[in-house]
Coordinates of C-alpha atoms in Angstrom, one line a residue:
Chain T
X216 CA 0.0 0.0 0.0
X217 CA 1.2 3.4 -0.9
X218 CA 0.4 4.9 2.5
X219 CA 2.4 2.2 4.3
X220 CA 5.4 2.8 2.0
X221 CA 5.3 6.5 2.5
X222 CA 4.9 6.1 6.3
X223 CA 7.8 3.7 6.4
X224 CA 9.9 6.1 4.5
X225 CA 9.0 8.9 6.8
X226 CA 9.9 6.7 9.8
X227 CA 13.3 5.9 8.4
X228 CA 14.0 9.6 7.9
X229 CA 12.8 10.5 11.4
X230 CA 14.8 7.6 12.9
X231 CA 18.0 8.7 11.2
X232 CA 17.6 12.2 12.3
X233 CA 16.8 11.3 15.9
X234 CA 19.9 9.0 16.1
X235 CA 21.9 11.9 14.7
X236 CA 20.5 14.2 17.4
X237 CA 21.3 11.5 20.0
X238 CA 24.9 11.5 18.8
X239 CA 25.2 15.3 18.7
X240 CA 23.8 15.3 22.3
X241 CA 26.4 12.8 23.4
X242 CA 29.2 14.7 21.7
X243 CA 28.1 18.1 23.3
X244 CA 28.2 16.5 26.8
X245 CA 31.6 15.0 26.0
X246 CA 32.9 18.3 24.8
X247 CA 31.7 19.9 28.0
X248 CA 33.4 17.4 30.2
X249 CA 36.6 17.4 28.2
X250 CA 36.8 21.3 28.0
X251 CA 36.1 21.6 31.7
X252 CA 38.4 19.0 33.1
X253 CA 41.1 18.6 30.6
X254 CA 41.5 22.0 29.1
X255 CA 40.2 23.9 32.1
X256 CA 38.3 26.3 30.0
X257 CA 34.6 25.3 29.8
X258 CA 32.9 25.7 26.5
X259 CA 29.9 27.9 27.1
X260 CA 27.5 26.6 24.4
X261 CA 27.8 22.9 25.1
X262 CA 25.3 22.6 28.0
X263 CA 22.5 24.5 26.2
X264 CA 23.2 22.5 23.0
X265 CA 23.0 19.2 24.9
X266 CA 19.8 20.2 26.7
X267 CA 17.9 21.4 23.7
X268 CA 19.1 18.8 21.2
X269 CA 17.9 16.2 23.7
X270 CA 14.4 17.6 23.6
X271 CA 14.4 17.3 19.8
X272 CA 15.7 13.8 20.1
X273 CA 13.1 12.7 22.7
X274 CA 10.2 14.0 20.7
X275 CA 11.3 12.7 17.3
X276 CA 11.9 9.2 18.8
X277 CA 8.6 9.4 20.6
X278 CA 6.8 9.8 17.3
X279 CA 8.3 6.6 16.0
X280 CA 7.4 4.7 19.3
X281 CA 3.9 5.9 18.8
X282 CA 3.7 4.5 15.2
X283 CA 4.6 1.0 16.6
X284 CA 2.6 1.3 19.8
X285 CA 5.9 1.0 21.7
X286 CA 5.1 3.6 24.4
X287 CA 5.0 2.1 27.9
X288 CA 1.5 1.1 29.0
X289 CA -0.1 -1.0 31.7
X290 CA -1.2 -4.0 29.6
X291 CA -3.7 -5.4 32.2
X292 CA -6.6 -5.1 29.7
X293 CA -4.8 -7.1 26.9
X294 CA -5.4 -10.4 28.6
X295 CA -9.2 -9.8 28.5
X296 CA -9.1 -8.4 25.0
X297 CA -7.4 -11.5 23.7
X298 CA -10.5 -13.5 24.5
X299 CA -12.8 -10.9 22.7
X300 CA -13.7 -10.8 19.1
X301 CA -11.4 -8.9 16.7
X302 CA -14.1 -6.2 16.3
X303 CA -14.0 -5.4 20.0
X304 CA -10.2 -5.2 19.9
X305 CA -10.3 -2.9 16.9
X306 CA -12.8 -0.6 18.5
X307 CA -10.7 -0.5 21.7
X308 CA -7.6 0.5 19.7
X309 CA -9.6 2.9 17.7
X310 CA -10.8 4.7 20.9
X311 CA -7.2 4.9 22.2
X312 CA -6.0 6.3 18.9
X313 CA -8.7 8.9 18.7
X314 CA -7.8 10.1 22.2
X315 CA -4.1 10.3 21.2
X316 CA -5.0 12.2 18.1
X317 CA -6.9 14.8 20.2
X318 CA -4.0 15.2 22.6
X319 CA -1.4 15.4 19.9
X320 CA -3.5 18.2 18.1
X321 CA -3.6 20.1 21.4
X322 CA 0.2 19.8 21.7
X323 CA 0.7 20.9 18.1
X324 CA -1.5 23.9 18.6
X325 CA -0.1 24.8 22.0
X326 CA 3.5 24.5 21.0
X327 CA 3.0 26.5 17.8
X328 CA 1.7 29.4 19.9
X329 CA 4.8 29.1 22.0
X330 CA 7.0 29.1 18.9
X331 CA 5.5 32.4 17.7
X332 CA 5.6 33.9 21.1
X333 CA 9.2 33.1 21.8
X334 CA 10.8 33.3 18.3
X335 CA 12.2 36.8 18.9
X336 CA 13.9 35.9 22.1
X337 CA 17.4 34.7 21.9
X338 CA 18.9 31.7 23.7
X339 CA 21.6 32.8 26.1
X340 CA 24.7 31.1 24.7
X341 CA 23.5 29.6 21.4
X342 CA 22.2 32.9 20.0
X343 CA 19.4 31.1 18.3
X344 CA 15.6 31.8 18.6
X345 CA 14.1 30.4 21.8
X346 CA 11.2 29.3 19.8
X347 CA 13.3 26.5 18.4
X348 CA 12.8 24.6 21.7
X349 CA 9.1 24.5 21.2
X350 CA 9.4 23.9 17.4
X351 CA 10.5 20.4 18.2
X352 CA 7.2 19.6 19.7
X353 CA 5.3 21.2 16.8
X354 CA 7.2 19.2 14.2
X355 CA 7.1 15.9 16.1
X356 CA 3.5 16.5 17.0
X357 CA 2.8 16.6 13.2
X358 CA 4.7 13.3 12.8
X359 CA 2.7 11.8 15.7
X360 CA -0.5 13.1 14.1
X361 CA 0.4 11.4 10.8
X362 CA 1.3 8.1 12.4
X363 CA -1.8 8.1 14.6
X364 CA -3.9 8.8 11.5
X365 CA -2.2 5.9 9.8
X366 CA -3.0 3.6 12.8
X367 CA -6.6 4.8 12.7
X368 CA -6.8 4.1 9.0
X369 CA -5.4 0.6 9.6
X370 CA -8.0 0.0 12.3
X371 CA -10.8 1.1 10.1
X372 CA -9.7 -1.2 7.3
X373 CA -9.4 -4.1 9.8
X374 CA -12.9 -3.3 11.0
X375 CA -14.4 -3.3 7.5
X376 CA -12.8 -6.6 6.7
X377 CA -14.6 -7.9 9.7
X378 CA -11.5 -8.9 11.5
X379 CA -9.7 -11.5 9.4
X380 CA -6.3 -10.1 9.6
Chain Q
X162 CA -12.9 16.6 42.6
X163 CA -9.4 17.2 41.4
X164 CA -8.3 14.2 43.3
X165 CA -10.9 12.1 41.6
X166 CA -10.1 13.2 38.1
X167 CA -6.3 13.3 38.4
X168 CA -5.7 10.1 40.3
X169 CA -8.8 7.9 39.8
X170 CA -9.2 9.1 36.3
X171 CA -5.6 8.4 35.5
X172 CA -5.8 4.9 36.9
X173 CA -8.9 4.2 34.9
X174 CA -7.2 5.5 31.7
X175 CA -4.2 3.4 32.3
X176 CA -6.2 0.2 33.0
X177 CA -8.1 1.0 29.8
X178 CA -4.7 0.7 28.0
X179 CA -3.8 4.3 27.2
X180 CA 0.0 4.6 27.0
X181 CA 1.2 6.0 30.3
X182 CA 2.6 9.2 28.8
X183 CA -0.6 10.1 27.2
X184 CA -2.6 9.3 30.3
X185 CA -0.3 11.7 32.2
X186 CA -1.3 14.4 29.7
X187 CA -5.0 13.6 29.4
X188 CA -6.0 13.5 33.1
X189 CA -4.6 17.0 33.7
X190 CA -6.1 18.2 30.4
X191 CA -9.6 16.9 31.5
X192 CA -9.2 18.7 34.9
X193 CA -8.2 21.9 33.2
X194 CA -11.1 21.5 30.8
X195 CA -13.6 21.2 33.6
X196 CA -12.1 24.1 35.5
X197 CA -11.9 26.5 32.5
X198 CA -14.2 25.0 29.9
X199 CA -13.0 22.6 27.2
X200 CA -13.0 25.3 24.5
X201 CA -10.7 27.5 26.7
X202 CA -8.1 24.8 27.3
X203 CA -4.6 26.3 27.9
X204 CA -2.9 24.5 25.1
X205 CA 0.3 26.5 25.3
X206 CA 0.5 25.9 29.0
X207 CA 0.3 22.1 28.5
X208 CA 2.8 22.2 25.6
X209 CA 5.2 24.3 27.7
X210 CA 5.1 22.0 30.7
X211 CA 5.6 18.9 28.4
X212 CA 8.6 20.5 26.7
X213 CA 10.2 22.0 29.9
X214 CA 9.9 18.7 31.6
X215 CA 12.8 17.3 29.6
X216 CA 14.9 20.5 29.9
X217 CA 16.8 19.4 33.0
X218 CA 20.6 18.8 33.2
X219 CA 20.2 15.8 35.6
X220 CA 17.8 14.2 33.2
X221 CA 20.6 14.1 30.6
X222 CA 22.1 11.3 32.6
X223 CA 19.3 9.0 31.7
X224 CA 20.2 8.4 28.0
X225 CA 23.9 8.1 29.1
X226 CA 23.2 5.5 31.8
X227 CA 21.1 3.5 29.4
X228 CA 23.9 3.7 26.8
X229 CA 26.5 2.4 29.2
X230 CA 24.3 -0.5 30.3
X231 CA 23.4 -1.5 26.8
X232 CA 27.0 -1.2 25.4
X233 CA 28.5 -3.1 28.3
X234 CA 25.8 -5.8 28.0
X235 CA 26.4 -6.2 24.3
X236 CA 30.2 -6.3 24.4
X237 CA 30.3 -9.9 25.6
X238 CA 32.1 -9.2 28.9
X239 CA 29.4 -10.9 31.0
X240 CA 31.5 -14.1 31.0
X241 CA 34.6 -12.3 32.3
X242 CA 32.7 -10.7 35.1
X243 CA 31.2 -14.1 36.0
X244 CA 34.6 -15.8 36.0
X245 CA 36.1 -13.1 38.1
X246 CA 33.3 -13.4 40.7
X247 CA 33.9 -17.2 40.6
X248 CA 37.6 -16.8 41.7
X249 CA 36.3 -14.6 44.6
X250 CA 33.5 -16.6 46.1
X251 CA 33.2 -19.8 44.0
X252 CA 34.7 -22.0 46.7
X253 CA 32.1 -21.2 49.4
X254 CA 29.2 -23.5 50.1
X255 CA 26.5 -23.1 47.4
X256 CA 29.3 -21.3 45.6
X257 CA 27.7 -20.5 42.3
X258 CA 24.8 -18.7 43.9
X259 CA 27.3 -16.4 45.6
X260 CA 29.1 -16.0 42.2
X261 CA 25.8 -15.2 40.6
X262 CA 25.0 -12.5 43.3
X263 CA 28.5 -10.9 43.3
X264 CA 28.5 -10.8 39.4
X265 CA 25.1 -9.1 39.5
X266 CA 26.4 -6.6 42.1
X267 CA 29.4 -5.8 39.9
X268 CA 27.1 -5.5 36.9
X269 CA 24.8 -3.3 38.9
X270 CA 27.6 -0.8 38.9
X271 CA 27.4 -0.5 35.1
X272 CA 23.7 -0.9 34.4
X273 CA 20.7 1.0 35.8
X274 CA 17.8 -1.3 34.9
X275 CA 17.0 -4.7 36.5
X276 CA 15.7 -6.2 33.2
X277 CA 18.9 -5.6 31.4
X278 CA 20.8 -7.4 34.2
X279 CA 18.4 -10.3 34.2
X280 CA 18.5 -10.7 30.4
X281 CA 22.2 -10.2 29.8
X282 CA 24.1 -11.6 32.8
X283 CA 21.2 -13.9 33.8
X284 CA 21.7 -16.1 30.7
X285 CA 25.4 -16.6 31.6
X286 CA 24.6 -17.2 35.3
X287 CA 21.7 -19.7 34.7
X288 CA 23.7 -21.6 32.1
X289 CA 26.8 -22.0 34.4
X290 CA 24.7 -23.0 37.4
X291 CA 22.8 -25.6 35.3
X292 CA 26.1 -27.1 34.0
X293 CA 27.4 -27.5 37.6
X294 CA 24.3 -29.4 38.6
X295 CA 22.2 -26.7 40.3
X296 CA 18.6 -27.2 39.7
X297 CA 16.8 -24.6 37.5
X298 CA 14.3 -23.6 40.3
X299 CA 17.1 -22.4 42.5
X300 CA 19.1 -20.8 39.7
X301 CA 16.3 -18.7 38.4
X302 CA 15.4 -17.6 41.9
X303 CA 18.9 -16.4 42.7
X304 CA 19.1 -14.7 39.2
X305 CA 15.8 -12.9 39.7
X306 CA 16.6 -11.8 43.2
X307 CA 20.1 -10.5 42.4
X308 CA 18.9 -8.7 39.3
X309 CA 17.0 -6.1 41.3
X310 CA 20.2 -4.9 42.9
X311 CA 20.8 -3.1 39.6
X312 CA 18.5 -0.2 40.1
X313 CA 19.6 0.3 43.8
X314 CA 23.3 0.6 43.1
X315 CA 24.3 3.6 40.9
X316 CA 23.9 4.0 38.0
X317 CA 20.1 3.8 38.3
X318 CA 17.3 5.0 36.1
X319 CA 14.7 4.8 38.8
X320 CA 16.9 6.9 41.1
X321 CA 17.2 9.6 38.5
X322 CA 13.5 9.7 37.8
X323 CA 12.7 10.0 41.5
X324 CA 15.4 12.6 42.1
X325 CA 14.0 14.8 39.3
X326 CA 10.4 14.4 40.5
X327 CA 11.1 14.7 44.2
X328 CA 13.6 17.5 43.6
X329 CA 16.4 16.0 45.5
X330 CA 20.0 15.8 44.5
X331 CA 20.5 13.1 42.0
X332 CA 24.2 12.7 43.0
X333 CA 23.4 12.2 46.7
X334 CA 20.5 9.8 46.0
X335 CA 22.7 7.7 43.7
X336 CA 25.3 7.5 46.5
X337 CA 22.6 6.6 49.0
X338 CA 22.0 3.4 47.1
X339 CA 25.5 2.0 47.5
X340 CA 25.2 0.6 51.0
X341 CA 21.7 -0.7 50.6
X342 CA 22.8 -2.4 47.3
X343 CA 25.6 -4.2 49.1
X344 CA 23.4 -5.2 52.0
X345 CA 21.0 -6.6 49.5
X346 CA 23.7 -8.7 48.0
X347 CA 24.8 -10.0 51.4
X348 CA 21.2 -10.8 52.4
X349 CA 20.7 -12.7 49.2
X350 CA 24.0 -14.6 49.7
X351 CA 23.0 -15.6 53.3
X352 CA 19.6 -16.6 52.2
X353 CA 20.7 -18.7 49.3
X354 CA 23.3 -20.3 51.6
X355 CA 20.5 -21.4 54.0
X356 CA 18.2 -22.4 51.3
X357 CA 20.8 -24.2 49.2
X358 CA 22.5 -25.9 52.2
X359 CA 20.1 -28.9 52.2
X360 CA 20.5 -29.5 48.4
X361 CA 24.2 -30.8 48.4
X362 CA 25.4 -28.6 45.5
X363 CA 28.9 -29.2 44.4
X364 CA 31.6 -27.1 46.0
X365 CA 34.2 -25.5 43.8
X366 CA 37.9 -25.7 44.4
X367 CA 39.4 -22.6 45.9
X368 CA 40.9 -20.5 43.1
X369 CA 44.7 -20.2 43.3
X370 CA 46.3 -16.7 43.4
X371 CA 47.4 -17.2 39.8
X372 CA 43.8 -18.0 38.7
X373 CA 42.6 -15.0 40.5
X374 CA 45.2 -12.7 38.9
X375 CA 44.4 -14.1 35.4
X376 CA 40.6 -13.6 35.9
X377 CA 41.2 -10.1 37.3
X378 CA 43.3 -9.2 34.4
X379 CA 40.6 -10.3 32.0
X380 CA 37.9 -8.4 34.0
X381 CA 40.0 -5.3 34.6
X382 CA 38.9 -3.2 31.7
X383 CA 35.2 -4.0 32.1
X384 CA 35.6 -3.4 35.9
X385 CA 36.8 0.2 35.1
X386 CA 33.3 1.2 34.0
X387 CA 31.7 1.0 37.5
X388 CA 34.9 2.5 38.9
X389 CA 34.6 5.6 36.7
X390 CA 30.9 5.9 37.4
X391 CA 30.8 5.3 41.1
X392 CA 34.2 6.7 41.8
X393 CA 33.6 9.7 39.7
X394 CA 30.3 10.6 41.5
X395 CA 31.5 9.5 45.0
X396 CA 34.7 11.6 44.9
X397 CA 32.7 14.7 43.9
X398 CA 34.8 15.2 40.8
X399 CA 31.8 14.7 38.4
X400 CA 28.1 15.4 38.5
X401 CA 26.0 12.4 37.7
X402 CA 25.6 13.5 34.1
X403 CA 29.3 14.1 33.6
X404 CA 30.2 10.8 35.1
X405 CA 27.7 9.0 32.9
X406 CA 29.2 10.8 29.8
X407 CA 32.8 9.7 30.8
X408 CA 31.6 6.2 31.4
X409 CA 29.7 6.1 28.2
X410 CA 32.7 7.3 26.2
X411 CA 34.9 4.8 27.9
X412 CA 32.4 1.9 27.3
X413 CA 32.1 2.8 23.6
X414 CA 35.9 2.8 23.2
X415 CA 36.1 -0.5 25.2
X416 CA 33.4 -2.0 23.1
X417 CA 35.1 -1.1 19.8
X418 CA 38.4 -2.6 20.9
X419 CA 36.8 -5.6 22.4
X420 CA 34.7 -6.4 19.4
X421 CA 37.4 -5.6 16.8
X422 CA 35.7 -2.4 15.7
X423 CA 32.2 -3.8 15.0
X424 CA 30.6 -0.5 14.1
X425 CA 27.5 -2.1 12.8
X426 CA 26.8 -3.7 16.2
X427 CA 27.6 -0.4 17.9
X428 CA 25.1 1.5 15.7
X429 CA 22.5 -1.2 16.5
X430 CA 23.1 -0.8 20.3
X431 CA 23.0 3.1 20.0
X432 CA 19.7 2.8 18.1
X433 CA 18.2 0.5 20.7
X434 CA 19.4 2.8 23.6
X435 CA 18.0 5.8 21.8
X436 CA 14.6 4.3 21.7
X437 CA 14.7 3.1 25.3
X438 CA 15.9 6.5 26.5
X439 CA 13.2 8.4 24.5
X440 CA 10.4 6.2 25.9
X441 CA 11.5 6.8 29.5
X442 CA 12.1 10.5 29.0
X443 CA 8.8 11.1 27.3
X444 CA 7.0 9.7 30.3
X445 CA 9.1 11.6 32.6
X446 CA 8.3 14.9 30.9
X447 CA 4.6 14.2 30.8
X448 CA 4.7 13.3 34.5
X449 CA 5.8 16.8 35.2
X450 CA 2.6 18.3 33.7
X451 CA 0.8 15.8 35.9
X452 CA 2.9 16.9 38.9
X453 CA 2.2 20.6 38.3
X454 CA -1.5 19.9 38.3
X455 CA -1.3 17.6 41.4
X456 CA 0.4 20.3 43.4
X457 CA -1.8 23.1 42.1
X458 CA -4.8 21.1 43.2
X459 CA -3.3 20.6 46.6
X460 CA -3.8 16.8 46.4
X461 CA -0.9 15.9 48.7
X462 CA -2.3 18.2 51.3
X463 CA -5.7 16.7 51.1
X464 CA -4.2 13.2 51.4
X465 CA -2.0 14.2 54.3
X466 CA -5.1 15.4 56.1
X467 CA -6.8 12.1 55.5
X468 CA -3.8 10.1 56.6
X469 CA -3.4 12.3 59.7
X470 CA -6.8 11.2 60.8
X471 CA -5.4 7.7 61.1
X472 CA -2.0 8.6 62.5
X473 CA 0.6 11.4 62.6
X474 CA 3.4 9.1 63.6
X475 CA 5.9 9.2 60.8
X476 CA 6.7 5.5 61.0
X477 CA 3.1 4.5 60.7
X478 CA 2.5 7.0 57.8
X479 CA 5.6 5.5 56.1
X480 CA 4.4 2.0 56.6
X481 CA 1.0 2.8 55.2
X482 CA 2.7 4.3 52.1
X483 CA 5.0 1.4 51.7
X484 CA 2.0 -0.9 51.9
X485 CA 0.4 1.2 49.1
X486 CA 3.6 1.1 47.1
X487 CA 3.8 -2.7 47.4
X488 CA 0.4 -3.0 45.9
X489 CA 1.1 -0.4 43.2
X490 CA 4.4 -2.2 42.4
X491 CA 2.5 -5.4 41.7
X492 CA 0.4 -3.8 39.1
X493 CA 2.7 -1.3 37.5
X494 CA 6.2 -1.3 36.2
X495 CA 8.8 0.6 38.3
X496 CA 9.0 3.5 35.8
X497 CA 5.3 4.0 35.8
X498 CA 4.9 3.8 39.6
X499 CA 7.7 6.3 40.2
X500 CA 6.3 8.8 37.6
X501 CA 2.7 8.6 39.0
X502 CA 3.3 8.2 42.7
X503 CA 6.3 10.4 43.4
X504 CA 4.4 13.7 42.9
X505 CA 1.7 12.6 45.2
X506 CA 3.7 10.9 47.9
X507 CA 6.8 13.0 48.4
X508 CA 4.9 16.1 49.7
X509 CA 3.2 13.8 52.2
X510 CA 6.5 12.4 53.3
X511 CA 8.0 15.8 53.8
X512 CA 4.9 16.9 55.7
X513 CA 5.4 14.2 58.3
X514 CA 9.1 15.0 58.6
X515 CA 10.8 12.2 56.7
X516 CA 13.8 13.0 54.5
X517 CA 12.7 12.7 50.8
X518 CA 16.2 11.5 50.0
X519 CA 16.1 8.6 52.4
X520 CA 12.5 7.8 51.4
X521 CA 13.7 7.6 47.8
X522 CA 15.7 4.5 48.4
X523 CA 12.9 2.9 50.5
X524 CA 10.5 3.6 47.7
X525 CA 12.7 2.1 45.0
X526 CA 13.5 -1.0 47.1
X527 CA 9.7 -1.4 47.8
X528 CA 8.9 -1.1 44.1
X529 CA 11.6 -3.6 43.2
X530 CA 9.7 -6.2 45.1
X531 CA 7.0 -5.8 42.5
X532 CA 9.5 -6.7 39.8
X533 CA 9.6 -10.2 41.2
X534 CA 5.9 -10.7 41.4
X535 CA 3.3 -11.2 38.6
X536 CA 1.5 -9.7 36.7
X537 CA 4.0 -7.0 36.0
X538 CA 7.3 -8.3 37.3
X539 CA 9.5 -7.3 34.4
X540 CA 12.4 -9.3 35.8
X541 CA 10.2 -12.5 35.6
X542 CA 9.5 -11.8 31.9
X543 CA 13.1 -11.1 31.2
X544 CA 14.2 -14.5 32.7
X545 CA 11.2 -16.2 31.0
X546 CA 12.8 -15.1 27.7
X547 CA 16.2 -16.8 28.4
X548 CA 15.2 -20.1 30.0
X549 CA 12.5 -22.7 29.2
X550 CA 10.9 -22.9 32.6
X551 CA 7.2 -22.7 33.0
X552 CA 5.8 -19.4 34.2
X553 CA 4.3 -20.9 37.4
X554 CA 7.5 -22.5 38.4
X555 CA 9.4 -19.3 37.7
X556 CA 7.0 -17.2 39.8
X557 CA 7.1 -19.7 42.7
X558 CA 10.9 -19.5 42.8
X559 CA 11.3 -15.8 42.4
X560 CA 8.7 -15.2 45.1
X561 CA 10.9 -17.2 47.5
X562 CA 13.6 -14.5 46.9
X563 CA 11.3 -11.8 47.9
X564 CA 11.9 -12.8 51.5
X565 CA 15.5 -11.5 51.8
X566 CA 14.5 -8.3 50.0
X567 CA 11.7 -7.7 52.5
X568 CA 14.2 -8.3 55.3
X569 CA 16.5 -5.7 53.8
X570 CA 13.6 -3.3 53.5
X571 CA 12.9 -3.7 57.2
X572 CA 16.6 -3.2 58.1
X573 CA 16.7 0.0 56.1
X574 CA 13.5 1.3 57.9
X575 CA 15.0 0.5 61.3
X576 CA 18.4 1.9 60.6
X577 CA 18.0 4.9 58.3
X578 CA 21.7 5.6 58.9
X579 CA 22.6 2.9 56.5
X580 CA 21.0 4.8 53.7
X581 CA 22.1 8.3 54.8
X582 CA 25.7 7.5 55.8
X583 CA 27.4 8.1 52.4
X584 CA 25.3 11.1 51.3
X585 CA 25.8 12.8 54.6
X586 CA 29.4 12.2 54.5
X587 CA 30.0 13.9 51.2

């Protein structure tokens, strides 16, 4: 299916970027420690860079976790659902995904407001717009929205087929 | 009202199967919606809390601790640590149980999650014990019991999460876990000696000095990782995050040399660690929105009032809370319990005059007991994956090893000085 292909492509792109962020984060912390303890002249930008790139990394990776339903949950209900018909299971998953879609929309809207509000303020050491911090949530929120929509679509197709796979 | 929506509502959402992170956003959102009207929801406030939750220098130790644990686990050094522990305590009665526990204690100094310990080192331990004629029931029990030393000893993911949410020093809380971790190992050794004494397990020959030196040489470079981590924090040279960064760099260099520069495997480990870290940090950041609303709604104060009707004696209050934690620990994983309960419980603890730093260790030890019990004992499932034992037999045997952990918990409650000695010293 075209949608699956597109979404897998998007996933690969996001994952590569988030691993890249993870490495930048690691290097930034490393630079901070080395500059402070070995060269005795702490680099000023490293702490801010590490903190903010970490936010980007967490949100980007979270969107992929959402695609695969890998976010931690209390799976007490799963045992009962297993015994139910496929339709019940699909409806359950549909309800959860719609709730998530609503929450993600709220996060996108709220973080976009913050981006506009804080874009003109500069970060102390990085000299970049403060809005960049919140932009991470806006962008990853959109990814989360897309992936959740995909999951909802899959649920609907499953439901239409009456549950056989 | 707020209590009902935030706490009961959240529990309902989680049981219904909503991912924990989203439950932690939804229940505060519903409360805000009821207070201000659902069309007037403060979206930017919610987004801001969720973003700033991760913006914390201590939190940056989380991905680094995970990286160290994963890299060390994948580098194939578990055998060397096991062999080293064997030359130390292998000759004692029920020797391999002691070896198992000591190896876990050493590994606890590199890894901050019980499941990683159970899955990585556990496979080596159970295999060795089976080969020497120990029965599987006993082996899995010892392995499960000793795996939960991991999150007590630094580095520890649960300790970091608690420190952030309870607003106590992560460095001091990490150090507070050292003595309880060692006591736990001793209690487990004593217990397995008593339990194993009747079973006539083979006794190993005492290792010669030469054997010891050769095992030590092989384990030397892996042993440096906990030295850097614990030593760096303990000496006050590094903050937790910095020590984690140094240990992570060291473990990556070590990994590359040890595996003949297997970059592919390293990238796989990094990707895996990245996902694990993101999952934990995403919950932690959402938990801080929840925390803000819990405090704004004065829930801890309301609960304190209710508890004070029962008793104002700090010991009794603490015992009540521990009892509640034991139940919670049976139904939720440690990460989930800490994120949901810390914001609610810690203000109560402070109110009755208990040091939140001390209570952090008590809380984590208590929650660890839940790791050994169904339905959410992650350690049980990790061991399930590496052996072919039936679930019931496994549960029966891991439950037996809850006994020494409960004894340790009681010891720590009676003598708080055991927890506070190192943090007070520094």
